Short mmCIF file of C-alpha atoms and ligand atoms in Angstrom, two decimals:
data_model
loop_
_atom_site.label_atom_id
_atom_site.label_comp_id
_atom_site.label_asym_id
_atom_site.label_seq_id
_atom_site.Cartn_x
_atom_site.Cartn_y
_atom_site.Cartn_z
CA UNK A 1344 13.17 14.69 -16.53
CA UNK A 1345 14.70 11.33 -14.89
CA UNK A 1346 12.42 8.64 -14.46
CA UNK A 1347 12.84 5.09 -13.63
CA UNK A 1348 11.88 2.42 -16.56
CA UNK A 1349 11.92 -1.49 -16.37
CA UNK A 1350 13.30 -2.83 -19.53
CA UNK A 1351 13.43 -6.53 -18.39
CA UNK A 1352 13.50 -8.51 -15.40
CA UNK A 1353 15.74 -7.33 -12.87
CA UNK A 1354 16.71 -4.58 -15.54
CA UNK A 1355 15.41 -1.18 -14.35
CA UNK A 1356 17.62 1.81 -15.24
CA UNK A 1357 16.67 5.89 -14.26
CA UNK A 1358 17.20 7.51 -17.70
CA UNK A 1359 15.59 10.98 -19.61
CA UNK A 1360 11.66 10.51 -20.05
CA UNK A 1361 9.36 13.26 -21.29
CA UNK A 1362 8.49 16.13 -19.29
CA UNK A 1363 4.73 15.16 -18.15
CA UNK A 1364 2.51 18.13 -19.30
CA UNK A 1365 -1.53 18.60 -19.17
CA UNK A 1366 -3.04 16.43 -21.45
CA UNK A 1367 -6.72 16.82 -20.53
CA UNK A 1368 -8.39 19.76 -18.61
CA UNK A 1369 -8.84 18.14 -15.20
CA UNK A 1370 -5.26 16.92 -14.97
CA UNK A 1371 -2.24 18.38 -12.60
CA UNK A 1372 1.00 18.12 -12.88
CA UNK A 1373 3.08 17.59 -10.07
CA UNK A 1374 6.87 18.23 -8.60
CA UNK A 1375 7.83 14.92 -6.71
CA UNK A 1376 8.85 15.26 -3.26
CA UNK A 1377 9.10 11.62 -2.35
CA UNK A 1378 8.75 8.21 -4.23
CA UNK A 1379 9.55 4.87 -3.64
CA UNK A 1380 9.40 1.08 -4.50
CA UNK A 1381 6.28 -0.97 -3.50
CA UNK A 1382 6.26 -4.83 -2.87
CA UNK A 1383 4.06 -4.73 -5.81
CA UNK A 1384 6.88 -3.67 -8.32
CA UNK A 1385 8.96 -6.97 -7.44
CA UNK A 1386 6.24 -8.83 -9.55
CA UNK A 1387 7.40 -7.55 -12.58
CA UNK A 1388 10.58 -6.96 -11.39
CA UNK A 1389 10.98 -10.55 -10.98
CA UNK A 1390 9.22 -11.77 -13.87
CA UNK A 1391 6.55 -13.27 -12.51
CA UNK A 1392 4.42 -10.81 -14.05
CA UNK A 1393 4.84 -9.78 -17.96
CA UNK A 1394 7.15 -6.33 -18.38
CA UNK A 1395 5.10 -4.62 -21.02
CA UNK A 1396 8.45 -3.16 -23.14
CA UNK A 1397 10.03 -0.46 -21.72
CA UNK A 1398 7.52 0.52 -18.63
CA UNK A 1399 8.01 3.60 -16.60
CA UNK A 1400 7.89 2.86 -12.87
CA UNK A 1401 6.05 3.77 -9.71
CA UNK A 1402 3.13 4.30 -8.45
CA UNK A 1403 3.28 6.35 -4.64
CA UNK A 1404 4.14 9.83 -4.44
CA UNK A 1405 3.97 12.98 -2.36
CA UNK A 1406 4.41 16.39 -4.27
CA UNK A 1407 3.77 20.08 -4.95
CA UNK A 1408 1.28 21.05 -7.70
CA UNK A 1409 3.11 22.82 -10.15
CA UNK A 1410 0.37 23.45 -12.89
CA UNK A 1411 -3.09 22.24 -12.64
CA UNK A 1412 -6.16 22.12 -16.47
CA UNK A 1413 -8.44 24.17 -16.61
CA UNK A 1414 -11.23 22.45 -14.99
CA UNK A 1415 -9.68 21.65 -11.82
CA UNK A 1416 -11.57 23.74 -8.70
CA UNK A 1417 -9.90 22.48 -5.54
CA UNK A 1418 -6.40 21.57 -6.15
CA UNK A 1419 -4.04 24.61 -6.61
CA UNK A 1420 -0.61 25.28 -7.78
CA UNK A 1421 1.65 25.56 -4.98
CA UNK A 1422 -0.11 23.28 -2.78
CA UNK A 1423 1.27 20.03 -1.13
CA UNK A 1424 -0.63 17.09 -2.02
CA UNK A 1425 -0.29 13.27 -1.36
CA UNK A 1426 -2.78 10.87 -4.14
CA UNK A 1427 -3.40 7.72 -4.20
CA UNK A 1428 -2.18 4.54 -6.54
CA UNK A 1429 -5.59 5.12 -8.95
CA UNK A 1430 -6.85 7.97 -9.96
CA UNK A 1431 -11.03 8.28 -9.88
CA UNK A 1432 -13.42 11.14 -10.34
CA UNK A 1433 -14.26 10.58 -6.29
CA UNK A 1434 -17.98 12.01 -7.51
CA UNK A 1435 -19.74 8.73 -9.12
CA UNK A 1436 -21.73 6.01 -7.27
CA UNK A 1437 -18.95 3.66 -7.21
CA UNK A 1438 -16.40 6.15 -5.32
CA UNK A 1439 -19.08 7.70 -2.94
CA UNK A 1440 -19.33 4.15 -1.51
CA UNK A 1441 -15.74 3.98 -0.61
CA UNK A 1442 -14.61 1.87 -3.73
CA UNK A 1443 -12.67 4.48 -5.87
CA UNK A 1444 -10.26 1.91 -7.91
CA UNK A 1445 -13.69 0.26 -9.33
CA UNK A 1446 -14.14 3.91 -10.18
CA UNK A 1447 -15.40 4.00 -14.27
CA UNK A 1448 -12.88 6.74 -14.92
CA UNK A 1449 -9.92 5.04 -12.60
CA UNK A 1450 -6.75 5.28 -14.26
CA UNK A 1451 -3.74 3.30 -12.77
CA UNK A 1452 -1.31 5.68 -11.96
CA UNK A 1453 1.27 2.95 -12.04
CA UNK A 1454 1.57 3.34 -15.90
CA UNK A 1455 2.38 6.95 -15.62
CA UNK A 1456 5.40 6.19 -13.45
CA UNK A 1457 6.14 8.20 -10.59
CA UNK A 1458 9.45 7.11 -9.83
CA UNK A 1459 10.08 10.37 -11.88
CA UNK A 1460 10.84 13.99 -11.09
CA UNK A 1461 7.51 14.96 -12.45
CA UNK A 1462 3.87 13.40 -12.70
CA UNK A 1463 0.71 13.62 -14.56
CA UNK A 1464 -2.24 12.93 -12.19
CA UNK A 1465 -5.60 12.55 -13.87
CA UNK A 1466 -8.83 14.00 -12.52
CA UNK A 1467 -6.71 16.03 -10.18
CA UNK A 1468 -9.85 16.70 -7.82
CA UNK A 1469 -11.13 13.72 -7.48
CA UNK A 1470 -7.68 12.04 -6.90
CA UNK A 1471 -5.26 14.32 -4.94
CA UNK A 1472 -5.75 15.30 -1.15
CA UNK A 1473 -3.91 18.79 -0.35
CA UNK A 1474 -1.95 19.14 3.18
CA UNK A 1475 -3.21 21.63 5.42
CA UNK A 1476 0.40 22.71 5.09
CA UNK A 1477 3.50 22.23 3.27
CA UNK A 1478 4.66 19.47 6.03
CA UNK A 1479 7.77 19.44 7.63
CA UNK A 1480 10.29 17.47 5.93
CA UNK A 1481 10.39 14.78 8.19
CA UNK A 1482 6.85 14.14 7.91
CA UNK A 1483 7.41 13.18 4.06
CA UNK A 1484 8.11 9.78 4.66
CA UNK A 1485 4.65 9.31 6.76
CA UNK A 1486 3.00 11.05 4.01
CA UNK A 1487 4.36 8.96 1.10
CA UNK A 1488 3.05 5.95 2.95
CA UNK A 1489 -0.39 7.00 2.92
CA UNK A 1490 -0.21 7.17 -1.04
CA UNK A 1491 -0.62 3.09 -0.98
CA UNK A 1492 1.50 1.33 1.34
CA UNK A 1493 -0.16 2.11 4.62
CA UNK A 1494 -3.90 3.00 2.81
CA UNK A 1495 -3.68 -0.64 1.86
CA UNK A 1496 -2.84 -1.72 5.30
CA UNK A 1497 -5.47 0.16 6.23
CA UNK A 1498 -7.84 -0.91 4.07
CA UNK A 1499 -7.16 -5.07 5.27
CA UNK A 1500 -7.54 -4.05 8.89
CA UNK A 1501 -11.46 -2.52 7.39
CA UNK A 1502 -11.90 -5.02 5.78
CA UNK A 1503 -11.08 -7.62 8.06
CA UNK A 1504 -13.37 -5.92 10.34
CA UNK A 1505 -10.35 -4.72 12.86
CA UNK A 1506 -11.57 -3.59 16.11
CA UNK A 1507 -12.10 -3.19 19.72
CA UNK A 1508 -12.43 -6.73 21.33
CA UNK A 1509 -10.77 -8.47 18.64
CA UNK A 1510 -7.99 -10.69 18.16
CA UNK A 1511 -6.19 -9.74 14.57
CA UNK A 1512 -3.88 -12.07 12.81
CA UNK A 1513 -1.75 -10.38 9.86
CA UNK A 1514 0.01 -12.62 7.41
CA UNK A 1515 3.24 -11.08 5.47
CA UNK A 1516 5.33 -8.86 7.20
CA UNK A 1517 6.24 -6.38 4.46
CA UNK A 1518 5.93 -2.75 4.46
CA UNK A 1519 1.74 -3.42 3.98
CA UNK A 1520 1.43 -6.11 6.52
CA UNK A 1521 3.48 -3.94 9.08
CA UNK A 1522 0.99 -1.17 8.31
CA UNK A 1523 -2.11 -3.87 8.53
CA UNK A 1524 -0.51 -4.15 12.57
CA UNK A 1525 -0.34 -0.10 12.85
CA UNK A 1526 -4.11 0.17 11.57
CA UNK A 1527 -5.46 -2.60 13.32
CA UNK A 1528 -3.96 -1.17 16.63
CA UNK A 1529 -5.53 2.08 15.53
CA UNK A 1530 -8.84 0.23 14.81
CA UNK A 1531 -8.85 -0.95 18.53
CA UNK A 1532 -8.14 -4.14 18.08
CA UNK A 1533 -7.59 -6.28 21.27
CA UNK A 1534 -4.87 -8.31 20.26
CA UNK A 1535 -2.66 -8.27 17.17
CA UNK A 1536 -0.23 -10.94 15.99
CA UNK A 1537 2.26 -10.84 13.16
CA UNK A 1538 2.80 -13.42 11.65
CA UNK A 1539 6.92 -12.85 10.69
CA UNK A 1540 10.43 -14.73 11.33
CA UNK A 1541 12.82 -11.88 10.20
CA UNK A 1542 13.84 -9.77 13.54
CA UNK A 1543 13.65 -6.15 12.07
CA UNK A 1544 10.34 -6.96 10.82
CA UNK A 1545 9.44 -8.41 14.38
CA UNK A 1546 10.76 -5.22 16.31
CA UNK A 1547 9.00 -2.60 14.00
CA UNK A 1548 5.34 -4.76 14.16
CA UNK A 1549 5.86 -4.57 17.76
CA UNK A 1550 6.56 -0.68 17.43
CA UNK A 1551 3.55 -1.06 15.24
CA UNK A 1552 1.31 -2.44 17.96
CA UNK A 1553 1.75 -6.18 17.53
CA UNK A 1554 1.24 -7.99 20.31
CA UNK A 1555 2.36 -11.19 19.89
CA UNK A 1556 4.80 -12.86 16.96
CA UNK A 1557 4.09 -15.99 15.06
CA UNK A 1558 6.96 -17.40 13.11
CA UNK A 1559 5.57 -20.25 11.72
CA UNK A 1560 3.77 -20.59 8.45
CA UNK A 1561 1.03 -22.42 6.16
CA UNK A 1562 -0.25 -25.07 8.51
CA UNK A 1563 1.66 -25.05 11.03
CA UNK A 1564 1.16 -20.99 11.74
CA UNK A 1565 -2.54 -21.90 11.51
CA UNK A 1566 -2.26 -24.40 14.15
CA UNK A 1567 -0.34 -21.79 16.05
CA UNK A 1568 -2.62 -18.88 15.46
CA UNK A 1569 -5.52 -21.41 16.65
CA UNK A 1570 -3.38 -22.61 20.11
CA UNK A 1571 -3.74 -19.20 20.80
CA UNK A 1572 -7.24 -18.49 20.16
CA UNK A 1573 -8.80 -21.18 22.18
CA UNK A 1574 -8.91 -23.45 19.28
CA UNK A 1575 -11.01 -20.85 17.45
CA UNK A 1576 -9.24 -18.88 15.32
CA UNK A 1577 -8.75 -15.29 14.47
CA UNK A 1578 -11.27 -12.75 14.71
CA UNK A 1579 -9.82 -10.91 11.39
CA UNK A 1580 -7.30 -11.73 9.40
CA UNK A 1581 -5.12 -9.78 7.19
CA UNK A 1582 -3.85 -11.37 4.12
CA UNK A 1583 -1.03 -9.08 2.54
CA UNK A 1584 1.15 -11.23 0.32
CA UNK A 1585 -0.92 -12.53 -2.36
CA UNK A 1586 0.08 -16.24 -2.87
CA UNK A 1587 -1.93 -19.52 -2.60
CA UNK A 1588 -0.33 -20.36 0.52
CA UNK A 1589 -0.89 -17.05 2.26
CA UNK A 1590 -4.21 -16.92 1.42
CA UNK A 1591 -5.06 -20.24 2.27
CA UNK A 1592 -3.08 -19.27 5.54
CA UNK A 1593 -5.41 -16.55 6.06
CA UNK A 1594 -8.37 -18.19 5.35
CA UNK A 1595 -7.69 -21.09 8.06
CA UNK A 1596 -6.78 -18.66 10.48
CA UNK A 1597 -9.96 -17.13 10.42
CA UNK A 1598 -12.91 -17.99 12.91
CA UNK A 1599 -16.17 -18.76 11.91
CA UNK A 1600 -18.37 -15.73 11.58
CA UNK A 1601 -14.94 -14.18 11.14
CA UNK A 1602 -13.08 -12.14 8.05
CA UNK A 1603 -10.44 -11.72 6.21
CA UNK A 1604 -9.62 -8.84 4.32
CA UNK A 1605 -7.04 -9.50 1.34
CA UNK A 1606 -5.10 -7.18 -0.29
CA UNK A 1607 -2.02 -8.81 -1.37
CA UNK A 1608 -1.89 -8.77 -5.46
CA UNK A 1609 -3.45 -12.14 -6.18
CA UNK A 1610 -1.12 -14.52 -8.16
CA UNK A 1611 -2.78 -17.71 -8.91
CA UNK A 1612 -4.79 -18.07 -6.18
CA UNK A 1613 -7.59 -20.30 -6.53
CA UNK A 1614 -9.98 -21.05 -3.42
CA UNK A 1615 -11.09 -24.37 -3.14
CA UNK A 1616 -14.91 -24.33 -2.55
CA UNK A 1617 -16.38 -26.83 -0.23
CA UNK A 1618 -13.45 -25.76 2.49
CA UNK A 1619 -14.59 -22.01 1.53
CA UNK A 1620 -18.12 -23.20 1.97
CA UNK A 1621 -17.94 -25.04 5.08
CA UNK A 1622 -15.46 -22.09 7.00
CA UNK A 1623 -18.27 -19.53 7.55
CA UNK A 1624 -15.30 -16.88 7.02
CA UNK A 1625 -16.13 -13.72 5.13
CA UNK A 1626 -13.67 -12.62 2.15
CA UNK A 1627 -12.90 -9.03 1.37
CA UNK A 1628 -10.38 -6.86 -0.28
CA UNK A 1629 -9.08 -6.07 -3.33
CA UNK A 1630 -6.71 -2.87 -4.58
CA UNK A 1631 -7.57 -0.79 -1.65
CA UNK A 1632 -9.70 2.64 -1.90
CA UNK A 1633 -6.63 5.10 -0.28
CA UNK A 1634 -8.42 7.77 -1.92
CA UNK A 1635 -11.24 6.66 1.13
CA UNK A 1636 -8.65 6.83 3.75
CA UNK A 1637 -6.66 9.52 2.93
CA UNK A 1638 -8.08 12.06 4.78
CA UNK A 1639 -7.95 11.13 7.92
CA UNK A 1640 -4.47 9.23 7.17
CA UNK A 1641 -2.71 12.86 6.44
CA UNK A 1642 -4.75 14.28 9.80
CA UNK A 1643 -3.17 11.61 11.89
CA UNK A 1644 0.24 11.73 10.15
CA UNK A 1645 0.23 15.54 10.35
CA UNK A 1646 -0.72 15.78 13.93
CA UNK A 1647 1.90 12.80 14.59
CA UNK A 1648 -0.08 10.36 15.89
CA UNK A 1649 1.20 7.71 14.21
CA UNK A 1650 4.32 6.83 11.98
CA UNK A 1651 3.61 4.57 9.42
CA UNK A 1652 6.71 6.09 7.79
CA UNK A 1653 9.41 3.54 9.51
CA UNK A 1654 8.70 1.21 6.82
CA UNK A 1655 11.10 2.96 4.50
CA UNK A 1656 14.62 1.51 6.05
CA UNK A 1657 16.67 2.07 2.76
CA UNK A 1658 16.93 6.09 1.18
CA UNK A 1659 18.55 6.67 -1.97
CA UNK A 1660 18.41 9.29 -5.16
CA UNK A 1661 16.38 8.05 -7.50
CA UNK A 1662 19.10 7.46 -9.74
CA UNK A 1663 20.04 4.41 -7.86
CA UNK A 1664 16.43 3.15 -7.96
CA UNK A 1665 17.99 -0.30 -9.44
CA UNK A 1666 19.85 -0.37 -6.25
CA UNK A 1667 16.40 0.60 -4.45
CA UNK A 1668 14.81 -2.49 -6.55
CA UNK A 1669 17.60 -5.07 -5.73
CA UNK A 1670 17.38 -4.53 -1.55
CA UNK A 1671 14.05 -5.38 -1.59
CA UNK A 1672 14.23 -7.92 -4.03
CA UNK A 1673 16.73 -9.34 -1.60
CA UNK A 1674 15.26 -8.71 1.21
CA UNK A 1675 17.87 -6.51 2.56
CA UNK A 1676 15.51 -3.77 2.64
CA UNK A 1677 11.29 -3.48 3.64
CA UNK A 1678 10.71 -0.27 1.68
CA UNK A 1679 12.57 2.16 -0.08
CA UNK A 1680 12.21 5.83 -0.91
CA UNK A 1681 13.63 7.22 -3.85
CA UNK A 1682 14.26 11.07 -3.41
CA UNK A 1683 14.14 12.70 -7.24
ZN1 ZN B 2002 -15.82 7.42 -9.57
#
């Protein structure tokens, strides 16, 4: 099958990998119907995190079972099924409290590459949701977005406590932040401001639900976010970059009493701790739990309620992944979807 592999930085090339087949009994194998490149694949994309030799690509996929081991119960062949970025049992203590990547048996499904015609997904049950029906093909956009990019949104607008009566501040406006805006609005939130000084990103938060922009950044968006909060601060703050500054952005934005969920890939962030001490702000986040989410993501994607799928601005074959790579690398594209 073709798959996409980084070989370097900035090197990624679609080439022959190995048919995935069922290496343990409660794997599936599955027929990609979308894929696509997260903001998280830049970091090794541009070096700043280590390219393990040749690695196979992708992590976010929609797809119809084509073959499932022999100790899988719910998931059939045939059926259309959207996972999330780890695989977990979904039957131990850790995922029944909503934390499935802190699962024991989580397996990163990033190493497995999905930028591929084919996948391997581990503990099929536990991992894959099933459609109530093979969706319309426009809806596969939507759906591939609740694999991570808009489950991780999600999961920051939880996190940060999103909700009726609340002012929400969301820092980074890629495809995640945009989707922090769409869930916070879903959340009830009063007020929502993205934080963003790129136009298309602007118009499509608005879309999202955003109700006011902020262009500025680090200190100077704090002082902005706090002009319009009556000196206070946000009531929850999304944090969906993953850099000193933007966390330290978040962080300041945030209230006292209030909280800021994080789920931008921390690189080298350190907190400071008196500041942390003295803010009164509650931290939470980490790789989100889509697996929590998913369910009631595909409901409200099926029945069209929302649309978290006009993040993906760029659409090309997989073979011209690199392509896919470079646009967002550049800029030039939020998020795009690779169709194998
Ligand atoms: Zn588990």
């Amino acid at each position: 099958m073709r798959g996409a592999v980084l070989h370097a930085p900035g090197d990624v090339r679609v080439e022959d990998r190995p048919d995935p087949t069922i290496e343990k009994p409660t794997d599936a194998v599955i027929r990609l119907a979308a894929t696509c490149v997260c903001g998280s694949d830049l970091w090794p994309y541009r070096g700043i995190e280590d390219v393990a030799g040749p690695a196979p690509m992708g992590h976010e996929y929609v797809g119809v079972v084509e073959e499932v081991g022999n100790e899988v119960r719910d998931i059939r062949p045939g059926q259309f099924v959207v996972g999330s970025f780890f695989a977990s049992d979904n039957t131990c203590e850790i995922c029944r409290a909503g934390y499935q990547p802190s699962c024991p048996h989580a397996e990163i499904m990033g190493t497995l590459g999905a930028q591929a015609e084919h996948l391997r997904v581990p503990l099929a049950d536990g991992t894959l949701v099933a459609t109530p029906d093979t969706p319309s093909p426009d809806l596969l956009p939507s759906l591939l977005a609740a694999s991570d990019v808009l489950g991780t949104g999600w999961f920051g607008a939880v996190a940060a406590e999103a909700g009726p009566g609340k002012t929400v501040a969301v820092v980074g406006d890629g495809a995640v932040g945009l989707l922090g805006v769409l869930a916070a609005k879903q959340l009830g939130a009063e007020r929502i401001i993205a934080m963003s000084r790129h136009e298309s990103r602007q118009q499509l938060a608005r879309h999202f639900g955003a109700t006011d922009i902020v262009t500025e950044r680090g200190d100077e968006g704090v002082a902005r976010i706090k002009d319009m909060t009556n000196g206070f601060g946000a009531h929850s703050v999304i944090e969906a970059v993953g850099t000193q500054e933007s966390m330290m952005q978040a962080i300041d934005s945030t209230r006292p009493g209030g909280h800021v969920g994080y789920v931008g890939v921390s690189h080298d962030v350190s907190l400071p701790g008196l500041p942390l001490f003295f803010s009164h702000v509650h931290l939470h986040g980490g790789p989100a739990p889509v697996r929590r989410f998913l369910p009631e993501l595909i409901d409200l994607i099926t029945r069209r309620e929302i649309d978290p799928g006009r993040v993906f601005d760029l659409t090309l074959p997989l073979d011209e992944a690199a392509e896919g790579y470079r646009a967002m690398d550049e800029r030039r594209a939020i998020k795009t979807l690779l169709t194998p």
